[in-house]
Amino acid sequence: EVQLVESGGGLVQPGGSLRLSCAASGFTFSSYSMNWVRQAPGKGLEWVSYISSSSSTIYYADSVKGRFTISRDNAKNSLYLQMNSLRDEDTAVYYCARDRRRSSSNWFDPWGQGTLVTVSS
Amino acid sequence: DIQMTQSPSSLSASVGDRVTITCRASQSISSYLNWYQQKPGEAPKVLIYAASSLQSGVPSRFSGSGSRTDFTLTINNLQPEDSATYYCQQRGTFGQGTKVEIK
């Protein structure tokens, strides 16, 4: 069974840092690009970051560029999101999601269960 | 950046109804449009990818259509378990969501 399990969320003060992890199983992790998507409480979905299978291509949403860093360890079947200089507006459930692609179309499947990050003093 | 506009933002329908949700792109995106369902407290799951391809395991009452700028998600024979929020997505952009409630 394809499974993604996030961890590392919690309460952090504004300006603080947090590192999220996503453990993958049930598929060949090293063959797939991965994403982080977040959802603020009661709000919609916001894509955060993308990393290709070999880590050669990385993208960020403008809202997190320069503060967040995506990375992966294919030997450990793990995806990471290092979040620095956290702001109140970064409060959200963070999901990791596998990237699926057909020609120029991409979608996210599956998603993990999410980990809650709360930025508050 | 391409903007995705969903409508309506919410709707209420009865079991057995046909429900239509639309997603409009600010410029042509060919058929690069996907639909997700999210139930409260759960992660989203993909229903339709590439505008009209049904994800494996998704009931056939769900269908997608459209191309270029205008897309539609249709739910035929609405069921109680279809109560959820539905999102369209194109690359790194999601629509704002449509909440479907059962009368």
Coordinates of C-alpha atoms in Angstrom, one line a residue:
Chain A
E1 CA 0.0 0.0 0.0
V2 CA 1.3 3.4 -1.0
Q3 CA 1.6 5.5 2.2
L4 CA 2.9 8.9 3.2
V5 CA 3.3 9.8 6.9
E6 CA 4.2 13.3 8.0
S7 CA 5.7 14.3 11.3
G8 CA 7.5 17.2 13.0
G9 CA 4.6 19.6 13.4
G10 CA 4.0 21.5 16.6
L11 CA 3.8 24.9 18.3
V12 CA 6.6 27.4 17.4
Q13 CA 7.0 31.1 18.1
P14 CA 7.1 33.7 15.3
G15 CA 10.6 33.8 13.9
G16 CA 11.3 30.2 14.9
S17 CA 12.1 27.2 12.9
L18 CA 10.7 23.7 12.4
R19 CA 11.6 20.7 10.3
L20 CA 8.9 18.5 8.8
S21 CA 9.4 15.0 7.6
C22 CA 7.5 12.7 5.4
A23 CA 8.1 9.0 5.4
A24 CA 7.2 7.2 2.2
S25 CA 6.4 3.5 1.8
G26 CA 4.8 1.1 -0.7
F27 CA 6.4 2.6 -3.8
T28 CA 9.8 3.4 -5.3
F29 CA 10.3 6.7 -3.7
S30 CA 13.4 7.6 -5.7
S31 CA 11.4 7.5 -8.9
Y32 CA 8.8 10.2 -8.0
S33 CA 8.8 13.9 -7.5
M34 CA 7.2 15.1 -4.3
N35 CA 5.4 18.2 -3.1
W36 CA 4.4 20.0 0.1
V37 CA 0.9 21.5 0.2
R38 CA -0.6 23.3 3.2
Q39 CA -4.0 24.3 4.4
A40 CA -4.6 27.1 7.0
P41 CA -7.4 26.4 9.4
G42 CA -10.8 26.7 7.7
K43 CA -9.1 27.7 4.4
G44 CA -8.3 26.2 1.0
L45 CA -5.3 24.4 -0.3
E46 CA -2.0 26.1 -1.0
W47 CA 0.9 24.4 -2.8
V48 CA 4.1 25.1 -1.0
S49 CA 7.1 23.4 -2.7
Y50 CA 8.1 20.8 -5.3
I51 CA 11.2 18.6 -5.6
S52 CA 12.1 16.3 -8.5
S53 CA 13.1 12.7 -7.9
S54 CA 16.8 13.5 -8.1
S55 CA 16.5 16.8 -6.3
S56 CA 17.8 18.6 -9.4
T57 CA 14.7 20.7 -9.8
I58 CA 13.1 22.6 -6.9
Y59 CA 10.3 25.1 -6.8
Y60 CA 8.7 27.2 -4.1
A61 CA 5.6 29.3 -3.7
D62 CA 6.4 33.0 -3.5
S63 CA 4.9 33.1 0.0
V64 CA 7.7 30.8 1.4
K65 CA 10.6 31.5 -1.0
G66 CA 13.8 32.3 0.9
R67 CA 12.4 30.9 4.2
F68 CA 11.6 27.3 3.5
T69 CA 13.9 24.6 2.1
I70 CA 12.6 21.3 0.6
S71 CA 14.9 18.3 0.5
R72 CA 14.8 14.5 0.3
D73 CA 16.9 11.5 1.1
N74 CA 16.1 8.7 -1.3
A75 CA 18.1 6.2 0.7
K76 CA 15.8 6.8 3.7
N77 CA 12.6 7.2 1.6
S78 CA 12.0 10.5 3.2
L79 CA 11.0 14.0 2.2
Y80 CA 11.7 17.1 4.4
L81 CA 10.7 20.7 4.7
Q82 CA 12.9 23.0 6.7
M83 CA 10.9 26.1 7.8
N84 CA 12.7 29.1 9.1
S85 CA 11.6 32.7 10.0
L86 CA 8.1 31.3 10.6
R87 CA 5.2 33.8 10.6
D88 CA 1.7 33.6 12.0
E89 CA 0.4 33.1 8.5
D90 CA 2.4 29.9 8.1
T91 CA 0.0 28.2 10.6
A92 CA -1.5 25.3 8.7
V93 CA -1.8 21.6 8.2
Y94 CA 1.1 20.6 6.0
Y95 CA 0.6 17.7 3.7
C96 CA 3.2 15.8 1.6
A97 CA 1.9 14.5 -1.7
R98 CA 3.4 12.4 -4.4
D99 CA 3.6 14.0 -7.8
R100 CA 1.9 12.2 -10.7
R101 CA 2.4 13.4 -14.2
R102 CA 1.2 12.7 -17.7
S103 CA 2.7 14.9 -20.5
S104 CA 2.5 18.4 -19.1
S105 CA -0.3 17.7 -16.6
N106 CA 0.6 17.0 -13.0
W107 CA -1.6 16.0 -10.0
F108 CA -1.0 15.0 -6.4
D109 CA -1.7 11.4 -5.4
P110 CA -1.6 10.2 -2.7
W111 CA -1.5 12.6 0.2
G112 CA -0.3 12.0 3.7
Q113 CA -2.6 12.6 6.7
G114 CA -0.9 16.0 7.4
T115 CA 0.9 17.5 10.3
L116 CA -0.2 20.7 12.1
V117 CA 2.1 23.6 12.4
T118 CA 1.0 26.4 14.7
V119 CA 3.0 29.7 14.8
S120 CA 2.0 31.7 17.9
S121 CA 3.6 33.5 20.8
Chain B
D1 CA 0.3 33.5 -12.9
I2 CA -2.7 31.6 -13.9
Q3 CA -5.8 32.1 -11.6
M4 CA -8.4 29.4 -11.0
T5 CA -11.9 30.5 -10.2
Q6 CA -14.4 27.9 -8.9
S7 CA -18.1 28.3 -8.7
P8 CA -20.3 28.1 -6.8
S9 CA -18.5 28.4 -3.4
S10 CA -21.1 26.2 -1.8
L11 CA -24.2 24.3 -2.8
S12 CA -26.9 22.2 -1.2
A13 CA -28.5 19.3 -3.1
S14 CA -30.6 16.2 -2.4
V15 CA -29.6 12.6 -2.6
G16 CA -30.0 11.5 -6.2
D17 CA -29.5 15.0 -7.7
R18 CA -26.9 15.8 -10.4
V19 CA -24.4 18.4 -9.2
T20 CA -22.2 20.5 -11.4
I21 CA -19.1 22.5 -10.2
T22 CA -17.2 24.7 -12.6
C23 CA -13.6 25.9 -12.7
R24 CA -12.4 28.7 -14.9
A25 CA -8.8 29.4 -15.7
S26 CA -7.5 32.9 -16.4
Q27 CA -5.8 31.6 -19.6
S28 CA -5.8 28.4 -21.6
I29 CA -4.4 25.4 -19.7
S30 CA -5.3 22.8 -22.3
S31 CA -6.6 19.8 -20.4
Y32 CA -4.2 20.2 -17.4
L33 CA -6.9 20.3 -14.8
N34 CA -7.5 18.0 -11.8
W35 CA -10.3 17.7 -9.2
Y36 CA -10.0 16.7 -5.6
Q37 CA -12.4 15.8 -2.8
Q38 CA -11.7 16.6 0.8
K39 CA -13.9 15.5 3.7
P40 CA -13.6 17.2 7.1
G41 CA -10.5 16.1 9.0
E42 CA -9.2 14.1 6.0
A43 CA -6.5 14.7 3.4
P44 CA -7.6 15.5 -0.1
K45 CA -7.9 12.8 -2.6
V46 CA -7.8 13.0 -6.4
L47 CA -11.0 12.2 -8.3
I48 CA -10.3 13.3 -11.8
Y49 CA -7.0 14.1 -13.5
A50 CA -6.2 15.6 -16.9
A51 CA -9.7 17.1 -17.0
S52 CA -11.6 13.9 -17.7
S53 CA -9.7 10.8 -16.5
L54 CA -11.3 9.0 -13.6
Q55 CA -8.8 8.0 -10.8
S56 CA -8.8 4.3 -10.1
G57 CA -11.3 3.4 -7.3
V58 CA -13.4 6.5 -7.7
P59 CA -17.1 5.9 -8.3
S60 CA -18.2 6.3 -11.9
R61 CA -20.9 8.9 -10.8
F62 CA -18.0 11.4 -10.8
S63 CA -17.0 12.8 -14.2
G64 CA -14.9 15.7 -15.5
S65 CA -15.0 17.6 -18.8
G66 CA -13.7 20.7 -20.4
S67 CA -10.6 22.2 -22.0
R68 CA -8.7 25.4 -22.4
T69 CA -10.3 27.7 -19.8
D70 CA -13.6 26.1 -18.8
F71 CA -13.9 22.9 -16.8
T72 CA -16.7 21.0 -15.1
L73 CA -16.9 18.4 -12.4
T74 CA -20.2 16.5 -12.4
I75 CA -21.6 14.3 -9.7
N76 CA -24.5 12.1 -10.9
N77 CA -26.9 10.5 -8.4
L78 CA -25.5 12.4 -5.4
Q79 CA -24.9 10.2 -2.4
P80 CA -24.6 11.1 1.3
E81 CA -20.9 10.3 1.3
D82 CA -20.3 12.9 -1.3
S83 CA -20.7 15.7 1.2
A84 CA -17.3 17.3 1.0
T85 CA -15.3 20.2 -0.3
Y86 CA -14.1 19.9 -3.9
Y87 CA -11.1 21.7 -5.4
C88 CA -9.8 22.1 -8.9
Q89 CA -6.0 22.3 -9.4
Q90 CA -3.7 23.3 -12.2
R91 CA 0.1 22.9 -11.5
G92 CA 0.7 24.9 -8.3
T93 CA -2.7 26.7 -8.2
F94 CA -5.8 25.5 -6.5
G95 CA -9.3 26.8 -6.9
Q96 CA -10.9 28.2 -3.7
G97 CA -13.1 25.2 -3.2
T98 CA -16.8 24.3 -3.4
K99 CA -18.5 22.9 -0.4
V100 CA -21.2 20.4 -1.2
E101 CA -23.9 19.8 1.4
I102 CA -26.6 17.2 1.3
K103 CA -30.2 18.5 2.1

